[in-house]
XYZ file of C-alpha atoms in Angstrom:
90
model
C 9.736 -5.166 2.803
C 7.848 -5.792 -0.439
C 10.559 -4.035 -2.448
C 13.192 -6.333 -0.961
C 11.151 -9.404 -1.873
C 10.606 -8.122 -5.426
C 14.325 -7.573 -5.915
C 15.036 -11.029 -4.513
C 12.554 -12.624 -6.929
C 14.116 -10.683 -9.795
C 17.545 -11.945 -8.760
C 16.265 -15.518 -8.556
C 15.222 -15.227 -12.203
C 18.256 -13.271 -13.411
C 21.069 -15.328 -11.862
C 20.307 -18.569 -13.744
C 20.094 -16.664 -17.036
C 23.489 -15.087 -16.411
C 24.953 -18.427 -15.391
C 23.708 -20.017 -18.615
C 25.153 -17.139 -20.654
C 28.525 -17.630 -18.951
C 28.647 -21.319 -19.861
C 27.299 -22.969 -16.714
C 25.401 -26.204 -17.246
C 21.622 -26.153 -17.192
C 21.541 -28.347 -14.080
C 23.926 -26.007 -12.257
C 21.828 -22.972 -13.171
C 18.629 -24.684 -12.014
C 20.305 -25.763 -8.772
C 21.500 -22.212 -8.129
C 18.009 -20.870 -8.817
C 16.472 -23.396 -6.411
C 18.944 -22.435 -3.706
C 18.220 -18.751 -4.194
C 14.468 -19.356 -4.044
C 14.836 -21.304 -0.798
C 17.036 -18.604 0.698
C 14.590 -15.899 -0.406
C 11.667 -17.735 1.223
C 13.547 -18.098 4.504
C 14.551 -14.423 4.497
C 10.983 -13.387 3.703
C 9.664 -15.423 6.645
C 12.263 -13.918 8.987
C 11.422 -10.387 7.825
C 7.706 -10.969 8.454
C 8.400 -12.365 11.908
C 10.588 -9.404 12.838
C 7.932 -6.950 11.610
C 5.271 -8.685 13.705
C 7.513 -8.638 16.745
C 8.297 -4.951 16.268
C 4.593 -4.141 15.887
C 3.759 -6.127 19.022
C 6.448 -4.347 21.035
C 5.237 -0.954 19.795
C 1.633 -1.834 20.694
C 2.678 -2.946 24.163
C 4.430 0.364 24.750
C 1.477 2.533 23.701
C -1.406 0.659 25.374
C -0.838 -0.176 29.025
C -2.150 -3.474 30.301
C -5.548 -2.871 31.876
C -5.553 -5.766 34.268
C -7.423 -8.993 34.515
C -10.940 -7.645 34.123
C -10.255 -4.498 32.128
C -10.831 -2.071 34.971
C -9.257 1.316 34.639
C -8.020 1.710 38.202
C -7.802 0.131 41.599
C -11.200 -0.049 43.277
C -13.248 0.986 40.273
C -16.573 -0.838 40.217
C -18.224 0.435 37.032
C -20.318 3.077 38.750
C -22.220 0.820 41.159
C -23.029 2.201 44.602
C -21.692 0.290 47.533
C -22.392 0.728 51.246
C -19.884 2.918 52.959
C -19.233 5.227 50.014
C -21.117 8.149 51.580
C -24.136 7.887 49.298
C -27.501 6.669 50.592
C -28.963 3.631 48.884
C -32.456 4.433 47.597
């Protein structure tokens, strides 16, 4: 993504220069540059949001949800002995 943003920033600087060389007024070139900067900022924000969403989806696929209290399985009680498990309580 950083390469895309660098090229967009380069374009935001280059387009007004080209417009001035082609005879466009200074105000028109500045207005075009401002529009390109705004568009670049919006695109950058959307790219970051999509990357975060993709990372979140990938993380959800790899790590299963462990439940409300983080237990690894049904009936697991962190190694404590309970009556009726077949082990005497000493």
